[in-house]
Amino acid sequence: MTFKITGIPQSVCTLRVLEVLAEKGVTDFELYKPNMAAKEHKTKAHTDKQPFGVIPILEDDGFTLYESRAICRYLAIKYGSQGTPLVPVQDDNKGWALFEQFASVEATHFDAFANLICMQKVFNPMKGFPTDQGVLEFAIDGLIGKLAIFDVILGKQAYMGGENFSLIDIFYMPLTSLLFKAGNGDLIENLPNVNAWWQKVSTRESWQKVTQA
Amino acid sequence: MTFKITGIPQSVCTLRVLEVLAEKGVTDFELYKPNMAAKEHKTKAHTDKQPFGVIPILEDDGFTLYESRAICRYLAIKYGSQGTPLVPVQDDNKGWALFEQFASVEATHFDAFANLICMQKVFNPMKGFPTDQGVLEFAIDGLIGKLAIFDVILGKQAYMGGENFSLIDIFYMPLTSLLFKAGNGDLIENLPNVNAWWQKVSTRESWQKVTQA
């Protein structure tokens, strides 16, 4: 039995999952696209599976999972033996510890700010809500400070999770791409090592494929 | 050789690590308290180990690790055979997937907002920076919306990670405690299931011990 992903390819969080599947060469799954305009993701049928009323959701033979990073991890391990290796091998405790370190860096030092920027400049206008200029300025200032440190880290390692492309890079990619659409791509381009990383990961065949679908 | 934690017990992120060690019954470690007032955490010796210039840092026989949640995971696995079980067993793939789901819920739906509140109401005044009222109101509104959903989740499961106390609860505890110190404990107390969870976890012997140290 193949599995089902509920989500839309334009969504930051769904894109994370689709990029994992593209790197793994997995194509035999169902992508169910809920009617977001009709607020299908706010119906009881949806929130029974995803209480926050967002996407994506994974359903695999009776097992339901939400939160894109958790779904990405699950799929990276489920398809561990094929495509690009995206996580450390199972019993590499120190490898996993560093993976978790950089996973936490993404959530704490990047997503927390980049998400606020995209919320104010992309999602709010899309939903007809006003942009909160104060929150936007706070988030841009915060992200600038953090990205300067990312540039130091990426001066010492080739990818966000270490020397190899991994799930950690995929965690960053959709929101980094959206920063460009939000008109804040200069935050990435102004930093030589961050920009070099973005050029490397965003030109991957998998990413070209999922973002042009 | 015992390991070394660089951090201070009053710090949200150091407390996470100390609570894990208390639940595991680990006492043979060195707690090195950097001189935060003298900005020791901004010196090159510190940022060579922790590029963001914050605490805590773990050093274990030449292995250096930062980000509190990564350190907590590393220690929970290293001391897996003693004290309270805090993570799923190694080969339980679905157990880990749900663990990762709820770990991501903490980072995305709780920390992102609770941290902003504590930044504006506790850390900024401590550092002599002004409180940004706009950011504070945005964060409180956001957290109220999320906590209502946490109350639904905690109506169906006893703890933040499922039916048992786990690392996921520990991820929440220091910042939840600080919300009370920030004067926003009502956000927790107003929700019956969230409040019942907080009463359960905050009265644990381990937590009483590390917060009264």
Coordinates of C-alpha atoms in Angstrom, one line a residue:
Chain A
M1 CA 0.0 0.0 0.0
T2 CA 1.3 3.4 -1.0
F3 CA 1.0 6.3 1.4
K4 CA -0.9 9.6 1.2
I5 CA 0.3 13.1 1.7
T6 CA -2.3 15.8 2.2
G7 CA -0.9 19.1 1.1
I8 CA -0.3 21.5 -1.7
P9 CA 3.0 21.9 -3.6
Q10 CA 2.9 25.7 -3.1
S11 CA 3.0 25.3 0.7
V12 CA 6.4 25.8 2.5
C13 CA 5.8 22.8 4.7
T14 CA 4.5 20.5 2.0
L15 CA 7.5 21.4 -0.2
R16 CA 9.8 20.1 2.5
V17 CA 8.2 16.7 2.3
L18 CA 8.1 16.7 -1.5
E19 CA 11.8 17.6 -1.7
V20 CA 12.6 14.6 0.6
L21 CA 10.6 12.3 -1.7
A22 CA 12.3 13.7 -4.8
E23 CA 15.8 13.1 -3.3
K24 CA 14.7 9.6 -2.4
G25 CA 13.3 8.9 -5.8
V26 CA 9.9 8.0 -4.3
T27 CA 7.0 8.6 -6.7
D28 CA 4.4 6.0 -5.7
F29 CA 2.4 8.1 -3.3
E30 CA -0.9 9.9 -3.4
L31 CA -0.8 13.7 -3.1
Y32 CA -4.2 14.8 -1.9
K33 CA -4.7 18.6 -2.4
P34 CA -7.3 19.9 0.1
N35 CA -9.4 22.9 -1.1
M36 CA -7.6 25.6 0.9
A37 CA -9.9 28.4 -0.5
A38 CA -12.9 26.5 0.9
K39 CA -11.0 26.1 4.2
E40 CA -11.1 22.3 4.0
H41 CA -8.1 22.3 6.3
K42 CA -10.3 23.8 9.1
T43 CA -13.0 21.1 8.8
K44 CA -13.3 18.5 11.6
A45 CA -12.3 15.7 9.2
H46 CA -8.9 17.6 8.8
T47 CA -8.4 18.8 12.4
D48 CA -9.1 15.3 13.7
K49 CA -5.8 14.4 12.0
Q50 CA -4.0 17.8 12.3
P51 CA -5.3 19.7 15.4
F52 CA -3.6 23.0 14.3
G53 CA -5.6 23.0 11.0
V54 CA -2.6 23.2 8.7
I55 CA -0.8 21.0 6.2
P56 CA 0.8 18.6 5.5
I57 CA -0.4 15.3 6.9
L58 CA 1.1 11.9 6.2
E59 CA -1.1 8.8 6.3
D60 CA 0.7 5.5 5.9
D61 CA -1.3 2.3 6.4
G62 CA -3.3 3.6 9.3
F63 CA -0.5 5.6 10.8
T64 CA -1.2 9.4 10.8
L65 CA 1.6 12.0 11.3
Y66 CA 1.8 15.8 11.1
E67 CA 4.5 18.5 11.3
S68 CA 6.6 18.6 8.1
R69 CA 10.0 18.0 9.8
A70 CA 8.7 14.9 11.5
I71 CA 7.2 13.6 8.3
C72 CA 10.5 14.3 6.5
R73 CA 12.5 12.4 9.2
Y74 CA 10.0 9.5 9.0
L75 CA 10.3 9.2 5.2
A76 CA 14.1 9.7 5.2
I77 CA 14.4 6.7 7.5
K78 CA 11.7 4.6 5.8
Y79 CA 13.5 5.0 2.5
G80 CA 16.9 5.0 4.1
S81 CA 18.3 2.5 1.6
Q82 CA 17.5 4.4 -1.6
G83 CA 18.4 7.8 -3.1
T84 CA 20.4 10.5 -1.3
P85 CA 21.3 9.6 2.3
L86 CA 19.6 12.4 4.3
V87 CA 20.2 11.4 7.9
P88 CA 23.0 9.7 9.9
V89 CA 23.2 6.0 10.1
Q90 CA 21.0 4.7 12.9
D91 CA 23.7 3.8 15.6
D92 CA 26.0 6.8 15.0
N93 CA 25.2 8.6 18.3
K94 CA 27.6 11.5 17.8
G95 CA 26.5 12.0 14.2
W96 CA 22.9 12.1 15.3
A97 CA 23.8 14.6 18.1
L98 CA 25.3 17.0 15.6
F99 CA 22.3 16.4 13.3
E100 CA 20.0 17.4 16.2
Q101 CA 22.2 20.4 17.0
F102 CA 21.9 21.7 13.4
A103 CA 18.2 20.8 13.3
S104 CA 17.7 22.9 16.4
V105 CA 19.7 25.8 14.9
E106 CA 17.3 25.8 11.9
A107 CA 14.2 25.9 14.1
T108 CA 15.5 28.3 16.8
H109 CA 17.7 30.7 14.9
F110 CA 16.2 30.7 11.4
D111 CA 12.6 29.6 11.2
A112 CA 11.5 31.7 14.1
F113 CA 12.5 34.9 12.3
A114 CA 12.2 33.9 8.6
N115 CA 8.6 32.6 9.2
L116 CA 7.6 36.0 10.8
I117 CA 8.9 37.8 7.7
C118 CA 7.0 35.6 5.3
M119 CA 3.9 35.7 7.5
Q120 CA 3.9 39.6 7.4
K121 CA 4.9 40.0 3.8
V122 CA 3.4 37.0 2.0
F123 CA 0.8 35.1 4.1
N124 CA -1.0 38.1 5.7
P125 CA -1.5 39.9 2.4
M126 CA -2.6 36.6 0.8
K127 CA -5.3 36.2 3.6
G128 CA -6.3 39.9 3.5
F129 CA -4.7 40.7 6.9
P130 CA -2.6 43.8 7.4
T131 CA 1.2 43.6 7.6
D132 CA 2.4 44.4 11.1
Q133 CA 5.4 46.7 10.3
G134 CA 6.8 46.5 13.9
V135 CA 6.8 42.7 13.9
L136 CA 8.3 42.7 10.4
E137 CA 11.2 45.1 11.4
F138 CA 11.9 43.0 14.5
A139 CA 12.1 39.8 12.4
I140 CA 14.3 41.3 9.7
D141 CA 16.7 42.7 12.3
G142 CA 16.7 39.4 14.2
L143 CA 17.3 37.4 11.0
I144 CA 20.2 39.7 9.9
G145 CA 21.9 39.0 13.2
K146 CA 21.5 35.3 12.9
L147 CA 22.5 35.0 9.3
A148 CA 25.8 36.7 10.0
I149 CA 26.6 33.7 12.3
F150 CA 25.3 31.3 9.6
D151 CA 27.9 32.8 7.3
V152 CA 30.6 31.9 9.8
I153 CA 29.3 28.4 10.2
L154 CA 29.1 27.9 6.4
G155 CA 32.7 29.2 6.1
K156 CA 33.6 26.0 8.0
Q157 CA 31.2 23.4 6.6
A158 CA 29.7 23.0 3.1
Y159 CA 26.1 22.4 4.2
M160 CA 23.7 23.4 7.0
G161 CA 24.1 20.0 8.7
G162 CA 27.8 19.4 8.0
E163 CA 29.9 18.3 5.1
N164 CA 27.1 16.7 3.2
F165 CA 23.7 17.7 1.9
S166 CA 21.1 16.4 4.3
L167 CA 17.6 16.7 5.7
I168 CA 18.8 19.9 7.5
D169 CA 19.3 21.7 4.2
I170 CA 15.8 20.6 3.1
F171 CA 14.4 22.0 6.3
Y172 CA 15.7 25.5 5.2
M173 CA 15.0 25.4 1.5
P174 CA 11.3 26.3 1.2
L175 CA 11.4 29.3 3.6
T176 CA 14.7 30.5 2.1
S177 CA 13.0 30.4 -1.3
L178 CA 10.0 32.3 0.0
L179 CA 12.3 35.0 1.5
F180 CA 13.2 35.8 -2.2
K181 CA 9.6 36.0 -3.1
A182 CA 9.0 38.3 -0.1
G183 CA 11.6 40.7 -1.5
N184 CA 14.2 39.8 1.1
G185 CA 16.5 37.7 -1.0
D186 CA 19.2 40.3 -0.3
L187 CA 19.5 38.9 3.2
I188 CA 20.8 35.7 1.7
E189 CA 22.7 37.2 -1.3
N190 CA 24.7 39.7 0.9
L191 CA 26.5 36.9 2.7
P192 CA 29.1 35.0 0.6
N193 CA 28.9 31.7 2.3
V194 CA 25.2 31.7 2.8
N195 CA 24.7 32.7 -0.8
A196 CA 27.1 30.0 -2.0
W197 CA 25.2 27.4 0.0
W198 CA 21.9 28.6 -1.5
Q199 CA 23.3 28.4 -5.0
K200 CA 24.4 24.8 -4.4
V201 CA 21.2 23.5 -2.9
S202 CA 18.6 25.5 -5.0
T203 CA 20.2 24.2 -8.3
R204 CA 19.8 20.6 -7.3
E205 CA 17.7 18.6 -9.8
S206 CA 15.3 17.5 -7.1
W207 CA 14.5 21.1 -6.1
Q208 CA 14.2 22.3 -9.7
K209 CA 11.7 19.5 -10.2
V210 CA 9.5 20.0 -7.1
T211 CA 9.4 23.8 -7.4
Q212 CA 8.5 23.8 -11.1
A213 CA 5.8 21.1 -10.7
Chain B
M1 CA 36.0 10.9 32.4
T2 CA 32.9 12.9 33.4
F3 CA 31.5 15.5 31.0
K4 CA 31.3 19.3 31.4
I5 CA 28.2 21.5 31.0
T6 CA 28.9 25.2 30.4
G7 CA 25.8 27.1 31.6
I8 CA 24.0 28.7 34.5
P9 CA 21.0 27.1 36.4
Q10 CA 19.0 30.3 36.0
S11 CA 19.1 30.0 32.2
V12 CA 16.0 28.5 30.3
C13 CA 18.2 26.4 28.1
T14 CA 20.6 25.2 30.7
L15 CA 17.6 24.2 32.9
R16 CA 16.4 21.9 30.2
V17 CA 19.7 20.0 30.4
L18 CA 19.8 20.0 34.2
E19 CA 16.3 18.6 34.3
V20 CA 17.3 15.7 32.0
L21 CA 20.2 14.9 34.2
A22 CA 18.0 15.1 37.4
E23 CA 15.5 12.6 35.8
K24 CA 18.4 10.4 34.8
G25 CA 20.0 10.5 38.3
V26 CA 23.3 11.7 36.8
T27 CA 25.4 13.8 39.2
D28 CA 29.0 13.2 38.2
F29 CA 29.4 16.1 35.8
E30 CA 31.1 19.5 36.0
L31 CA 28.8 22.5 35.7
Y32 CA 31.0 25.4 34.6
K33 CA 29.3 28.7 35.1
P34 CA 30.6 31.4 32.7
N35 CA 30.7 35.0 33.9
M36 CA 27.7 36.3 32.0
A37 CA 28.0 39.8 33.5
A38 CA 31.5 40.0 32.1
K39 CA 30.2 38.7 28.7
E40 CA 32.4 35.6 28.9
H41 CA 29.9 33.9 26.5
K42 CA 30.8 36.5 23.8
T43 CA 34.6 35.8 24.0
K44 CA 36.3 33.9 21.2
A45 CA 37.0 31.0 23.5
H46 CA 33.3 30.5 23.9
T47 CA 32.1 31.3 20.4
D48 CA 34.7 28.9 19.0
K49 CA 32.5 26.3 20.7
Q50 CA 29.1 28.0 20.4
P51 CA 29.0 30.4 17.4
F52 CA 25.8 32.1 18.5
G53 CA 27.4 33.2 21.8
V54 CA 24.9 31.6 24.1
I55 CA 24.7 28.7 26.6
P56 CA 24.7 25.8 27.3
I57 CA 27.6 23.8 25.8
L58 CA 28.3 20.1 26.4
E59 CA 31.9 18.8 26.3
D60 CA 32.2 15.1 26.6
D61 CA 35.6 13.6 26.1
G62 CA 36.6 15.9 23.2
F63 CA 33.1 16.0 21.7
T64 CA 31.5 19.5 21.7
L65 CA 27.8 20.0 21.3
Y66 CA 25.4 23.0 21.6
E67 CA 21.7 23.7 21.4
S68 CA 20.0 22.6 24.6
R69 CA 17.5 20.2 22.9
A70 CA 20.3 18.4 21.1
I71 CA 22.3 18.1 24.3
C72 CA 19.1 16.8 26.1
R73 CA 18.6 14.2 23.4
Y74 CA 22.3 13.1 23.5
L75 CA 22.2 12.7 27.3
A76 CA 18.8 10.9 27.3
I77 CA 20.3 8.3 24.9
K78 CA 23.7 8.1 26.6
Y79 CA 22.0 7.4 29.9
G80 CA 19.1 5.4 28.3
S81 CA 19.5 2.5 30.7
Q82 CA 19.0 4.5 33.9
G83 CA 16.4 6.8 35.5
T84 CA 13.2 7.9 33.7
P85 CA 12.9 6.7 30.1
L86 CA 12.7 10.0 28.2
V87 CA 12.9 8.9 24.5
P88 CA 11.4 6.0 22.6
V89 CA 13.5 2.8 22.3
Q90 CA 15.9 3.0 19.4
D91 CA 14.2 0.9 16.7
D92 CA 10.6 2.0 17.4
N93 CA 10.2 4.0 14.1
K94 CA 6.6 5.0 14.6
G95 CA 7.3 5.9 18.3
W96 CA 10.1 8.2 17.1
A97 CA 8.0 9.7 14.4
L98 CA 5.4 10.8 16.9
F99 CA 8.2 11.9 19.2
E100 CA 9.5 14.1 16.4
Q101 CA 6.0 15.4 15.7
F102 CA 5.5 16.6 19.2
A103 CA 9.1 17.9 19.4
S104 CA 8.3 20.0 16.3
V105 CA 5.0 21.2 17.9
E106 CA 7.0 22.5 20.8
A107 CA 9.5 24.4 18.7
T108 CA 7.0 25.7 16.1
H109 CA 3.8 26.3 18.0
F110 CA 5.1 27.1 21.5
D111 CA 8.7 28.3 21.7
A112 CA 8.4 30.7 18.8
F113 CA 5.8 32.7 20.7
A114 CA 6.6 32.0 24.4
N115 CA 10.2 33.0 23.7
L116 CA 9.2 36.3 22.2
I117 CA 7.1 37.1 25.3
C118 CA 9.9 36.2 27.7
M119 CA 12.4 38.2 25.5
Q120 CA 10.2 41.3 25.7
K121 CA 9.2 41.0 29.4
V122 CA 12.2 39.4 31.1
F123 CA 15.4 39.3 29.0
N124 CA 15.1 42.8 27.5
P125 CA 14.5 44.6 30.8
M126 CA 17.3 42.5 32.3
K127 CA 19.7 43.7 29.6
G128 CA 18.4 47.3 29.8
F129 CA 16.7 47.1 26.4
P130 CA 13.1 48.5 25.9
T131 CA 10.1 46.2 25.7
D132 CA 8.6 46.2 22.1
Q133 CA 4.9 46.4 22.9
G134 CA 3.9 45.5 19.4
V135 CA 6.0 42.4 19.3
L136 CA 4.7 41.5 22.8
E137 CA 1.1 41.8 21.8
F138 CA 1.7 39.8 18.6
A139 CA 3.3 37.0 20.6
I140 CA 0.7 36.9 23.4
D141 CA -2.1 36.8 20.8
G142 CA -0.3 34.0 18.9
L143 CA 0.4 32.0 22.0
I144 CA -3.2 32.2 23.1
G145 CA -4.4 30.8 19.8
K146 CA -1.9 27.9 20.0
L147 CA -2.5 27.1 23.6
A148 CA -6.2 26.6 22.9
I149 CA -5.1 23.8 20.6
F150 CA -2.7 22.4 23.2
D151 CA -5.6 22.2 25.5
V152 CA -7.4 20.0 23.0
I153 CA -4.3 17.8 22.5
L154 CA -3.9 17.5 26.3
G155 CA -7.5 16.4 26.6
K156 CA -6.5 13.3 24.6
Q157 CA -3.1 12.5 26.1
A158 CA -1.5 12.9 29.5
Y159 CA 1.7 14.6 28.5
M160 CA 3.1 16.8 25.7
G161 CA 4.7 13.8 23.9
G162 CA 2.0 11.2 24.5
E163 CA 0.9 9.0 27.5
N164 CA 4.1 9.2 29.4
F165 CA 6.4 12.0 30.7
S166 CA 9.3 12.4 28.2
L167 CA 11.9 14.7 26.9
I168 CA 9.2 16.7 25.1
D169 CA 7.7 17.8 28.5
I170 CA 11.2 18.9 29.6
F171 CA 11.6 21.0 26.4
Y172 CA 8.5 23.0 27.5
M173 CA 9.2 23.3 31.2
P174 CA 11.7 26.1 31.6
L175 CA 10.0 28.5 29.3
T176 CA 6.5 27.7 30.8
S177 CA 7.9 28.5 34.2
L178 CA 9.3 31.8 32.9
L179 CA 5.9 32.7 31.5
F180 CA 4.7 32.8 35.1
K181 CA 7.7 35.0 36.1
A182 CA 6.8 37.2 33.2
G183 CA 3.3 37.7 34.6
N184 CA 1.6 35.6 31.9
G185 CA 1.0 32.5 34.0
D186 CA -2.8 33.0 33.4
L187 CA -2.2 31.9 29.8
I188 CA -1.4 28.4 31.3
E189 CA -3.9 28.5 34.2
N190 CA -6.9 29.5 32.1
L191 CA -6.8 26.2 30.2
P192 CA -7.9 23.2 32.3
N193 CA -5.9 20.5 30.5
V194 CA -2.8 22.7 30.0
N195 CA -2.9 23.7 33.7
A196 CA -3.4 20.0 34.8
W197 CA -0.3 19.1 32.7
W198 CA 1.7 21.9 34.3
Q199 CA 0.7 20.9 37.8
K200 CA 1.8 17.3 37.1
V201 CA 5.2 18.2 35.6
S202 CA 6.2 21.1 37.8
T203 CA 5.6 19.1 41.0
R204 CA 8.1 16.4 39.9
E205 CA 10.8 15.9 42.4
S206 CA 13.5 16.5 39.7
W207 CA 12.0 19.9 38.8
Q208 CA 11.7 21.0 42.4
K209 CA 15.3 20.0 42.9
V210 CA 16.8 21.8 39.8
T211 CA 14.7 25.0 40.2
Q212 CA 15.5 25.3 43.9
A213 CA 19.2 24.7 43.5

